[in-house]
mmCIF file with all atom_site columns, C-alpha atoms in Angstrom:
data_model
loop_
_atom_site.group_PDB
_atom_site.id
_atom_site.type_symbol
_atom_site.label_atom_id
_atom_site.label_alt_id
_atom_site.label_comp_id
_atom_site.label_asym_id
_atom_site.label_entity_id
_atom_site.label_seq_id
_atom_site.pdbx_PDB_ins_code
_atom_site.Cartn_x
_atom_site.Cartn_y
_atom_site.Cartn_z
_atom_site.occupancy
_atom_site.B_iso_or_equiv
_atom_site.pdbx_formal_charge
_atom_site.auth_seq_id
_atom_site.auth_comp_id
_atom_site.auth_asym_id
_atom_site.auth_atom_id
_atom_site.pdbx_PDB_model_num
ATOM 1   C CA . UNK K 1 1   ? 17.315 -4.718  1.620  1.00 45.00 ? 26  UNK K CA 1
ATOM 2   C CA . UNK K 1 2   ? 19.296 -6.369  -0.835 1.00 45.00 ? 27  UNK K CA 1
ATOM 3   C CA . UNK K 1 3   ? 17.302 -9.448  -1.305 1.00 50.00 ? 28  UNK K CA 1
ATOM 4   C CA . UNK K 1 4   ? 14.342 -9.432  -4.122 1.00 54.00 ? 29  UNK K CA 1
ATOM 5   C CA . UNK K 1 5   ? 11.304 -9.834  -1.990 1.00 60.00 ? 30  UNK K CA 1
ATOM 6   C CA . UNK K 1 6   ? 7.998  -9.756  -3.735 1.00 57.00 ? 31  UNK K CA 1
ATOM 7   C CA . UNK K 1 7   ? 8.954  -13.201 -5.852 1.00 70.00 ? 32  UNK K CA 1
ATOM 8   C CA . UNK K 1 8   ? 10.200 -14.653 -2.677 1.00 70.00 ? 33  UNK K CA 1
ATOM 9   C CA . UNK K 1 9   ? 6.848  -13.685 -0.380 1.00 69.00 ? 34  UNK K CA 1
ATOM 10  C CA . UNK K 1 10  ? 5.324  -14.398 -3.321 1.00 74.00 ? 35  UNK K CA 1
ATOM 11  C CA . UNK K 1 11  ? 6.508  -18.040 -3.366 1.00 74.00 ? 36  UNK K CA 1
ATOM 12  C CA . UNK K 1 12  ? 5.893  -18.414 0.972  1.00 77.00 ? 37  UNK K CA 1
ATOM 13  C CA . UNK K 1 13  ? 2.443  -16.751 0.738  1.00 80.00 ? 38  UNK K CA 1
ATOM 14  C CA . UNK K 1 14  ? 1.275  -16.700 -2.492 1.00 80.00 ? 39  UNK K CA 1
ATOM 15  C CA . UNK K 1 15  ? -0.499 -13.156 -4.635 1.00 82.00 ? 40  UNK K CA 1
ATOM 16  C CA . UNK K 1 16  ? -0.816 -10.766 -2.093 1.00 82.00 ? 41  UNK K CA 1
ATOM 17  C CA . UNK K 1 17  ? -3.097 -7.874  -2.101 1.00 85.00 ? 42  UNK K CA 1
ATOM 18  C CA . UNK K 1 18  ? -0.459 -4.650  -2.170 1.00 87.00 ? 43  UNK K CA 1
ATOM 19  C CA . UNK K 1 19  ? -1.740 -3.112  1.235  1.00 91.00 ? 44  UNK K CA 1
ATOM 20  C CA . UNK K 1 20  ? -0.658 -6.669  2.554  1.00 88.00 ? 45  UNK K CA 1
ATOM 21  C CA . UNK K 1 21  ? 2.756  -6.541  0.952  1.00 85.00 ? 46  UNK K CA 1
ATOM 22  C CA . UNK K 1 22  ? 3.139  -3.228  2.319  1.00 88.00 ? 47  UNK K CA 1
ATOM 23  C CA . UNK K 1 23  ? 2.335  -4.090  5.721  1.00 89.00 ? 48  UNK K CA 1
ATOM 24  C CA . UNK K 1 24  ? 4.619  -7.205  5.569  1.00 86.00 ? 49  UNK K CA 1
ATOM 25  C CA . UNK K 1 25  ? 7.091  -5.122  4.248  1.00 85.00 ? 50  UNK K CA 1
ATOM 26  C CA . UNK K 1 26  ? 6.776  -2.370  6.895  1.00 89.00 ? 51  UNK K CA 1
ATOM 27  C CA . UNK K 1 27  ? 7.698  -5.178  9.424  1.00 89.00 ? 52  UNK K CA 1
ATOM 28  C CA . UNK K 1 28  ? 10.292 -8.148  7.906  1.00 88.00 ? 53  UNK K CA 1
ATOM 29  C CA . UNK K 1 29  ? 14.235 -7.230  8.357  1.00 90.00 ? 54  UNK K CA 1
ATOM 30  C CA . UNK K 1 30  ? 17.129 -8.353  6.133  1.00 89.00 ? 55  UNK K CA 1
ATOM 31  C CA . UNK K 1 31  ? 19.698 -9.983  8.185  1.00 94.00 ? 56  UNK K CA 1
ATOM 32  C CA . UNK K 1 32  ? 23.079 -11.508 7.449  1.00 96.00 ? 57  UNK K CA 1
ATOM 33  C CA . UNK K 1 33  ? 24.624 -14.064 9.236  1.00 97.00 ? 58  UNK K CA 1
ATOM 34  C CA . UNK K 1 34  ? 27.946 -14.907 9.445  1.00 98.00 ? 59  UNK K CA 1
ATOM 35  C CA . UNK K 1 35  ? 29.381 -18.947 9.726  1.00 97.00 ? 60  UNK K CA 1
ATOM 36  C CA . UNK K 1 36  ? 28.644 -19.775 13.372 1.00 96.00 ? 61  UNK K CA 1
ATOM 37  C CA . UNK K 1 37  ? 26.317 -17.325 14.084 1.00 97.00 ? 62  UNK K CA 1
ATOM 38  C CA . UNK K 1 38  ? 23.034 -18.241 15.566 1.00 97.00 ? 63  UNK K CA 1
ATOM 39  C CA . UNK K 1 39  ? 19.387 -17.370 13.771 1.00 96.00 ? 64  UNK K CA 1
ATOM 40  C CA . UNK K 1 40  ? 18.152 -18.343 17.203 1.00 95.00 ? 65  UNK K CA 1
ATOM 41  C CA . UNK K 1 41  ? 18.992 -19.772 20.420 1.00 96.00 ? 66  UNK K CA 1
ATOM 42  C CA . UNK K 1 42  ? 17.077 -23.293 21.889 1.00 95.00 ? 67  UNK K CA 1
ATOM 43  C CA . UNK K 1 43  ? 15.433 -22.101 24.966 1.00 95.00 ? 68  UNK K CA 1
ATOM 44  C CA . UNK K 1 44  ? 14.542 -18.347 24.131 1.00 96.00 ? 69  UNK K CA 1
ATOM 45  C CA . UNK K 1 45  ? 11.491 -16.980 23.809 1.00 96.00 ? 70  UNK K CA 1
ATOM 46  C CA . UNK K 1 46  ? 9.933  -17.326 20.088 1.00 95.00 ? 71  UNK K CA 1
ATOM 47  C CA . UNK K 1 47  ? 9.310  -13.910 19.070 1.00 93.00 ? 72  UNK K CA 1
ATOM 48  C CA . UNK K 1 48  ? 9.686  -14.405 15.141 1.00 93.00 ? 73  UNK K CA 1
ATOM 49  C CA . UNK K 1 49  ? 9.927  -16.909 12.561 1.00 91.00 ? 74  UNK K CA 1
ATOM 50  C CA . UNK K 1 50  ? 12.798 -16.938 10.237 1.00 91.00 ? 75  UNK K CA 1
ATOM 51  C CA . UNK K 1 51  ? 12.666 -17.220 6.581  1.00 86.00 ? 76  UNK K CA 1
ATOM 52  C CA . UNK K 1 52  ? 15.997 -18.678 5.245  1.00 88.00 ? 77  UNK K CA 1
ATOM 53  C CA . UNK K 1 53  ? 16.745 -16.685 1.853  1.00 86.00 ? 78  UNK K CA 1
ATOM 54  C CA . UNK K 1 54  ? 20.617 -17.422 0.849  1.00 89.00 ? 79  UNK K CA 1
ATOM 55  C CA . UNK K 1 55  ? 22.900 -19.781 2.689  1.00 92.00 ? 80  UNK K CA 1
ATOM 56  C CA . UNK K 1 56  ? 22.596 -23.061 4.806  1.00 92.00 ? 81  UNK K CA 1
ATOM 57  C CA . UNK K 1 57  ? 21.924 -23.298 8.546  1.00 93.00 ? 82  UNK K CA 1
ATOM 58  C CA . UNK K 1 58  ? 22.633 -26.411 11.128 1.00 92.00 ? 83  UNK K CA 1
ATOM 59  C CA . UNK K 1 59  ? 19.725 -27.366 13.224 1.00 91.00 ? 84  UNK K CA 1
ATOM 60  C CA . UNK K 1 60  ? 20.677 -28.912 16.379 1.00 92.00 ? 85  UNK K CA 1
ATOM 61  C CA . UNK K 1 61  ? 19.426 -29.574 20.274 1.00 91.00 ? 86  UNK K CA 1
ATOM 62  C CA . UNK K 1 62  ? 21.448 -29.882 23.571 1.00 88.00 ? 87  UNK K CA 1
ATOM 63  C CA . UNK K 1 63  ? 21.730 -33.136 24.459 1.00 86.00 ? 88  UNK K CA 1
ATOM 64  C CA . UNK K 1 64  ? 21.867 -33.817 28.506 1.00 87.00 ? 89  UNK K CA 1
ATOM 65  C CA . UNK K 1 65  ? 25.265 -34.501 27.643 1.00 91.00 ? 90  UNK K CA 1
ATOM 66  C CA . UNK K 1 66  ? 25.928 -30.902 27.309 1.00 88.00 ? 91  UNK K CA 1
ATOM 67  C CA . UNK K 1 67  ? 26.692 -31.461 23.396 1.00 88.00 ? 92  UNK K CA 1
ATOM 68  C CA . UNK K 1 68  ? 25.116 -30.198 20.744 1.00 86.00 ? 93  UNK K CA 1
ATOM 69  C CA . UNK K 1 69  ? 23.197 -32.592 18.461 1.00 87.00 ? 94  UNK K CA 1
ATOM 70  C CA . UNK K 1 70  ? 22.727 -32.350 14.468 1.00 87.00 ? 95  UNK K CA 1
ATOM 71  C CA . UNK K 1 71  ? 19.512 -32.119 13.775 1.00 83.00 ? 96  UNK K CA 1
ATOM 72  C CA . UNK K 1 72  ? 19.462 -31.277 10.206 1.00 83.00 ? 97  UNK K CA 1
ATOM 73  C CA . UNK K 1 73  ? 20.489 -28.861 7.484  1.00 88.00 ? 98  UNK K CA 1
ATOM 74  C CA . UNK K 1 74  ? 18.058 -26.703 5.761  1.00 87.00 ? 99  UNK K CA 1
ATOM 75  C CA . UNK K 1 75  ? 18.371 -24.510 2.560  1.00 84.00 ? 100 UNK K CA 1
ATOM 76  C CA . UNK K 1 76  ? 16.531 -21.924 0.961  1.00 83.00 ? 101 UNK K CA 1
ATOM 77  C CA . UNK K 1 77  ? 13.354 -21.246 1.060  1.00 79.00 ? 102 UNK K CA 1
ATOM 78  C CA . UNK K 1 78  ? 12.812 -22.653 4.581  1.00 80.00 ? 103 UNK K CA 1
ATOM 79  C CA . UNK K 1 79  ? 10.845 -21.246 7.262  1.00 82.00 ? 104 UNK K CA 1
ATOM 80  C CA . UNK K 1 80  ? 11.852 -21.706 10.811 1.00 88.00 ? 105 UNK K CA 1
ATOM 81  C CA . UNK K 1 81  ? 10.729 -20.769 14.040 1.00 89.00 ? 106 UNK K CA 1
ATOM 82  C CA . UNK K 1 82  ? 7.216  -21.408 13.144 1.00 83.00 ? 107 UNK K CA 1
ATOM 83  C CA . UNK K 1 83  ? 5.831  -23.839 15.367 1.00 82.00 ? 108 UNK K CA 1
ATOM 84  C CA . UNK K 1 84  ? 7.794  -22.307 18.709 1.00 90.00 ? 109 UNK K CA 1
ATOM 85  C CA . UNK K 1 85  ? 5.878  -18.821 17.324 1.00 89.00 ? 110 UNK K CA 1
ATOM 86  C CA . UNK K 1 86  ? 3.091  -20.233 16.778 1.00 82.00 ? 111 UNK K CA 1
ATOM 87  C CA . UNK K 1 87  ? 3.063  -22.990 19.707 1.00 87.00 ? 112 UNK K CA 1
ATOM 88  C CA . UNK K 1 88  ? 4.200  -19.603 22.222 1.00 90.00 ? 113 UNK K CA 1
ATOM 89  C CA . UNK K 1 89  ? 7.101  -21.805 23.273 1.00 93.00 ? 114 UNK K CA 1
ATOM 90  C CA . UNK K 1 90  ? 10.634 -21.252 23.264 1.00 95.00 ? 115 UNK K CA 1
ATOM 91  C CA . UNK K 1 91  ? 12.555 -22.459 20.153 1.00 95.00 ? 116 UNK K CA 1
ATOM 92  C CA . UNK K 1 92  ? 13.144 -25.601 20.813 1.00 93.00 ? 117 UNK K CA 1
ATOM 93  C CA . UNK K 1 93  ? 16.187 -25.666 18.479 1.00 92.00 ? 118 UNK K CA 1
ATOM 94  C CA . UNK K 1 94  ? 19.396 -23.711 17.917 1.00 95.00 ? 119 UNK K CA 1
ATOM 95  C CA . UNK K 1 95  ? 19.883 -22.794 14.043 1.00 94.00 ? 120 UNK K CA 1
ATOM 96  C CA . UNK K 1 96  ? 23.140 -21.643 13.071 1.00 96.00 ? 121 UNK K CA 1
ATOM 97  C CA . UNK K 1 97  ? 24.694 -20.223 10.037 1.00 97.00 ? 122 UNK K CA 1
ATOM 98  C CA . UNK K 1 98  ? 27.036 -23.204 8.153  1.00 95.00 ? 123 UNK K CA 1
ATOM 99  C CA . UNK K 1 99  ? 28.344 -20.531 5.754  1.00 96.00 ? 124 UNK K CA 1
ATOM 100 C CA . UNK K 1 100 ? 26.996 -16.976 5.010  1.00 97.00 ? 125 UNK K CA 1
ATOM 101 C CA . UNK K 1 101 ? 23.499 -16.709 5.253  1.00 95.00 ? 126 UNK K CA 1
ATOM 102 C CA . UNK K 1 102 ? 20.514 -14.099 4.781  1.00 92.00 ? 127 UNK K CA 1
ATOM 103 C CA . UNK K 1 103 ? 17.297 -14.350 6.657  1.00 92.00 ? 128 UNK K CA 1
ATOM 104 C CA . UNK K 1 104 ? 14.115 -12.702 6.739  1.00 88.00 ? 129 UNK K CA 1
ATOM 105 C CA . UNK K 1 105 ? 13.235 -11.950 10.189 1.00 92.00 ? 130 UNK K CA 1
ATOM 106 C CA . UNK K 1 106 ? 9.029  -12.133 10.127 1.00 90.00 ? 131 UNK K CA 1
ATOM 107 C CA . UNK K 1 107 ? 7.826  -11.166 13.339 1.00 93.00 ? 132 UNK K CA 1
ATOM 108 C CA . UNK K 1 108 ? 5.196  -13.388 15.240 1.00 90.00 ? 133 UNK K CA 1
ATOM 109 C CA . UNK K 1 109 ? 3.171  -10.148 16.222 1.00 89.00 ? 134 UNK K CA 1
ATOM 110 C CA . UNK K 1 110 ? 2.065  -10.478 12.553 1.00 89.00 ? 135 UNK K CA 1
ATOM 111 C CA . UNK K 1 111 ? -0.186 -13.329 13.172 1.00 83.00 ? 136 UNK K CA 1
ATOM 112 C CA . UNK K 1 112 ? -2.033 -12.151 15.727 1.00 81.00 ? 137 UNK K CA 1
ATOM 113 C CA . UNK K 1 113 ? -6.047 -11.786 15.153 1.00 79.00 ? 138 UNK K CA 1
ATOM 114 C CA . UNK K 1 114 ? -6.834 -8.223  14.507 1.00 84.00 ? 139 UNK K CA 1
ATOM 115 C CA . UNK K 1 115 ? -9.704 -6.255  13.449 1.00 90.00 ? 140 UNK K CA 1
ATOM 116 C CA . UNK K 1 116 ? -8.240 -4.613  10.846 1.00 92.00 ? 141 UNK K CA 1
ATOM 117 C CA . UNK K 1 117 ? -9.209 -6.802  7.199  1.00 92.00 ? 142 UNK K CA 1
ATOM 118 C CA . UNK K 1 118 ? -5.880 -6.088  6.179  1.00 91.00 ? 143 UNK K CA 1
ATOM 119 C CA . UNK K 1 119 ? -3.713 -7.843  9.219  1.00 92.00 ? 144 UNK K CA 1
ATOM 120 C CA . UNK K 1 120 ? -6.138 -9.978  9.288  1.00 91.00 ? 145 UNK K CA 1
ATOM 121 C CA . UNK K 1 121 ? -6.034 -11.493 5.899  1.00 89.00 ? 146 UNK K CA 1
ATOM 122 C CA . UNK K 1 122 ? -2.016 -11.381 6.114  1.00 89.00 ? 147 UNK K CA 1
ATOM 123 C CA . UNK K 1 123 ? -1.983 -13.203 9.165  1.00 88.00 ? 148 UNK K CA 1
ATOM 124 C CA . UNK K 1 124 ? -3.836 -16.193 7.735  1.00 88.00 ? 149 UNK K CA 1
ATOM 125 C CA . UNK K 1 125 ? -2.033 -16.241 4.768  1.00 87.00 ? 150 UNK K CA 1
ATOM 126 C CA . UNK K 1 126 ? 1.547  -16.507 7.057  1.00 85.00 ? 151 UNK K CA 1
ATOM 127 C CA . UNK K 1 127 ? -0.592 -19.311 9.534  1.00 83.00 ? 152 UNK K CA 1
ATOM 128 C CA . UNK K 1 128 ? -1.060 -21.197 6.062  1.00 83.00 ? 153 UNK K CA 1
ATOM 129 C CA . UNK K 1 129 ? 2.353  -21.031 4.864  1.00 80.00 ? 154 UNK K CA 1
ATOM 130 C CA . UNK K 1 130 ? 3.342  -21.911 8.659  1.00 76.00 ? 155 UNK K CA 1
ATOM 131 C CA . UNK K 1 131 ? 1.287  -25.239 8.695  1.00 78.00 ? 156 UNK K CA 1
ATOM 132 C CA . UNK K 1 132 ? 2.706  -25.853 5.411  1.00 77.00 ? 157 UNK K CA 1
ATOM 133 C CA . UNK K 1 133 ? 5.877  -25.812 6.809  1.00 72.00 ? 158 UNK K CA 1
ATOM 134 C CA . UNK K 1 134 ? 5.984  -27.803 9.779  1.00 73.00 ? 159 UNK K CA 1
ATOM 135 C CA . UNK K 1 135 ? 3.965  -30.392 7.151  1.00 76.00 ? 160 UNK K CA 1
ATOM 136 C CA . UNK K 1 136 ? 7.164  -30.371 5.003  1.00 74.00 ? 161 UNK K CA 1
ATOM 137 C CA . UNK K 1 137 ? 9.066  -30.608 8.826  1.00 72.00 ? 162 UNK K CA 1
ATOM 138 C CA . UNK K 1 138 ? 6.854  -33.922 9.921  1.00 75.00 ? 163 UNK K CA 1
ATOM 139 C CA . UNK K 1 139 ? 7.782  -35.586 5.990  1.00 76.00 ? 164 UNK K CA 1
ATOM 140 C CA . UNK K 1 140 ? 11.110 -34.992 6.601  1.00 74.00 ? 165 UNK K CA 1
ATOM 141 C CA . UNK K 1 141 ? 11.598 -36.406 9.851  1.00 71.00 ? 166 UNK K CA 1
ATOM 142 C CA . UNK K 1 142 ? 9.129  -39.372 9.095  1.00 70.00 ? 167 UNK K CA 1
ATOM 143 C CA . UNK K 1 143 ? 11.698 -39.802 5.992  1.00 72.00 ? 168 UNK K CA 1
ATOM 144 C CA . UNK K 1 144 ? 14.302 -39.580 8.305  1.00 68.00 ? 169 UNK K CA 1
ATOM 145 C CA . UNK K 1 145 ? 12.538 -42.269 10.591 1.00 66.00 ? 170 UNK K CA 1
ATOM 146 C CA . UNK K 1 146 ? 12.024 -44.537 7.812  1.00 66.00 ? 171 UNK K CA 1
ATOM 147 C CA . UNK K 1 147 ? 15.462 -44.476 6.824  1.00 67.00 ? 172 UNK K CA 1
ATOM 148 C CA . UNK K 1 148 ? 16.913 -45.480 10.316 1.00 65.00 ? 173 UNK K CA 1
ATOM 149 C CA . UNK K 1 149 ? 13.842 -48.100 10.244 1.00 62.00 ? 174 UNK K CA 1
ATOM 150 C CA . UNK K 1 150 ? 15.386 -49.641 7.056  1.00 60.00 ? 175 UNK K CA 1
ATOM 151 C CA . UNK K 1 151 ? 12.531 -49.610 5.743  1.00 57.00 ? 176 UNK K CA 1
ATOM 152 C CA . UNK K 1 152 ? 13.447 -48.332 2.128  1.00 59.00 ? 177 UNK K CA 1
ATOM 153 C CA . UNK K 1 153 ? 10.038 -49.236 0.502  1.00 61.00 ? 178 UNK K CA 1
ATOM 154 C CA . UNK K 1 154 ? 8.543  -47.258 2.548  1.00 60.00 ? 179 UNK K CA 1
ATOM 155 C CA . UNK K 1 155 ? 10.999 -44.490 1.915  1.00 56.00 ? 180 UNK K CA 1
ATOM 156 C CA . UNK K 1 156 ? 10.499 -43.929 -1.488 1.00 59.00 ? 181 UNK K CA 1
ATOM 157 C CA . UNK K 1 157 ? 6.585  -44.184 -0.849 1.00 59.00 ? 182 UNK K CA 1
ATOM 158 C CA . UNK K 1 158 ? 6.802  -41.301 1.683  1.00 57.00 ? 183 UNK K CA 1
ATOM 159 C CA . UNK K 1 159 ? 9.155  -39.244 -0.902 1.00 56.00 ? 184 UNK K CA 1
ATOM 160 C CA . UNK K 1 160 ? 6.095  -39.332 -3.781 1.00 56.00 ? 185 UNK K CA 1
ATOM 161 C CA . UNK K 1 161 ? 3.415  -38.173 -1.470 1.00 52.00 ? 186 UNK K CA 1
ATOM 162 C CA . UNK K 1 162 ? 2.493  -34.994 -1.652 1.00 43.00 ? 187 UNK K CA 1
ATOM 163 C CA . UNK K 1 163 ? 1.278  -34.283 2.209  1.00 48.00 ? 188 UNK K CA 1
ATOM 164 C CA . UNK K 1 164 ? -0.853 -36.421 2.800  1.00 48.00 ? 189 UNK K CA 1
ATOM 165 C CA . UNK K 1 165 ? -0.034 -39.190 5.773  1.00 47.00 ? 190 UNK K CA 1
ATOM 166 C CA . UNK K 1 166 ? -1.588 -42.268 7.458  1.00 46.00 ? 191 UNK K CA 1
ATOM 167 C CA . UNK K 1 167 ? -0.812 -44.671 10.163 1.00 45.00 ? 192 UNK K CA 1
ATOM 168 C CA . UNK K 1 168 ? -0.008 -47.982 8.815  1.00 49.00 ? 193 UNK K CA 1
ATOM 169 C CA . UNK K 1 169 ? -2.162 -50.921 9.515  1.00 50.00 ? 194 UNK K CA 1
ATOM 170 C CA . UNK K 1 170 ? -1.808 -53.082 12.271 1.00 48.00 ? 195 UNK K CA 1
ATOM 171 C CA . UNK K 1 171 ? 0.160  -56.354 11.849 1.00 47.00 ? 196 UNK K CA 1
#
C-alpha cells in the first residue's frame, strides 16, 4: 500500500495494541479512485466502511426526480459507510470521487462480536471511532440546518461545541 497507515489508524482509532494493527492490517485494502468513480452505490448492501485518505468525494441521493442530489463534500480523514454498516442497511448514499482519491476499504465483518480478545477489542475501538463519526455527521448537518434556518447565532454556537447537543427550549 502506498499510503502511511499506522499514523492514520492511529488518528481513527487511537494506540493500538500490535496484534490489533496486525489484524486490521491483514484485512483493510488500498484503493484508488478515479474522478467519477463511485466509493459506493445508494441502495447496495453495506458490506464496509470507507476511510477517505487523499482526495475529495461528492455525497449525493436520488431524488424521485431521477436526479442526483448534492449532499455534501467530504475530505480527508472521513469515514463513510458507517452507519449503513453498522445500521445493516444499504448505503443510503452514493459517494463519488470529485478528483483522484484513495480509500481505505475497512470491512464491516471487523466489528462483529467475537470471542477472540483480540477482534474483540479492535472491534470496539472501530464502533467508537464509528459513533464518533456519524456525531461529526449529525453537527454537520444540524450546521447545515441552522444555516438554511438563518439562524446565524445559533450557527456559530453549534461550530464551538465540541459534541455535545440539546433541544432548544420551548417558546
Amino acid at each position: 500500500m502506498n499510503v502511511e497507515l499506522p499514523p492514520l489508524l492511529h488518528a481513527l482509532l487511537g494506540p493500538l495494541e500490535p496484534a490489533e494493527l496486525q489484524l486490521l492490517l491483514q484485512q483493510v485494502e488500498s484503493k484508488r479512485y478515479s474522478p467519477g468513480f463511485a466509493v459506493f452505490h445508494e441502495g447496495l448492501p453495506a458490506r464496509d466502511m470507507a476511510l477517505l485518505v487523499k482526495g475529495r468525494l461528492r455525497i449525493s441521493k436520488l431524488r424521485p426526480d431521477s436526479r442526483q442530489e448534492n449532499l455534501a463534500y467530504v475530505q480527508p480523514v472521513a469515514l463513510l459507510g458507517l452507519a449503513a454498516v453498522v445500521g445493516g442497511f444499504p448505503y443510503p448514499t452514493t459517494a463519488m470521487a470529485q478528483e483522484p482519491s484513495i480509500c481505505l476499504r475497512i470491512p464491516g465483518a471487523l466489528l462483529a462480536p467475537s470471542e477472540d480478545p483480540i477482534a474483540r477489542g479492535l472491534a470496539l475501538k472501530l464502533l467508537q471511532a464509528s459513533l464518533r463519526g456519524m456525531n461529526a455527521q449529525l453537527r454537520a448537518a444540524n450546521a447545515r440546518l441552522y444555516s438554511l434556518a438563518g439562524e446565524r447565532e445559533l450557527v456559530e454556537a453549534l461550530t464551538l461545541d465540541l459534541g455535545a447537543w440539546s433541544l432548544p427550549s420551548d417558546p
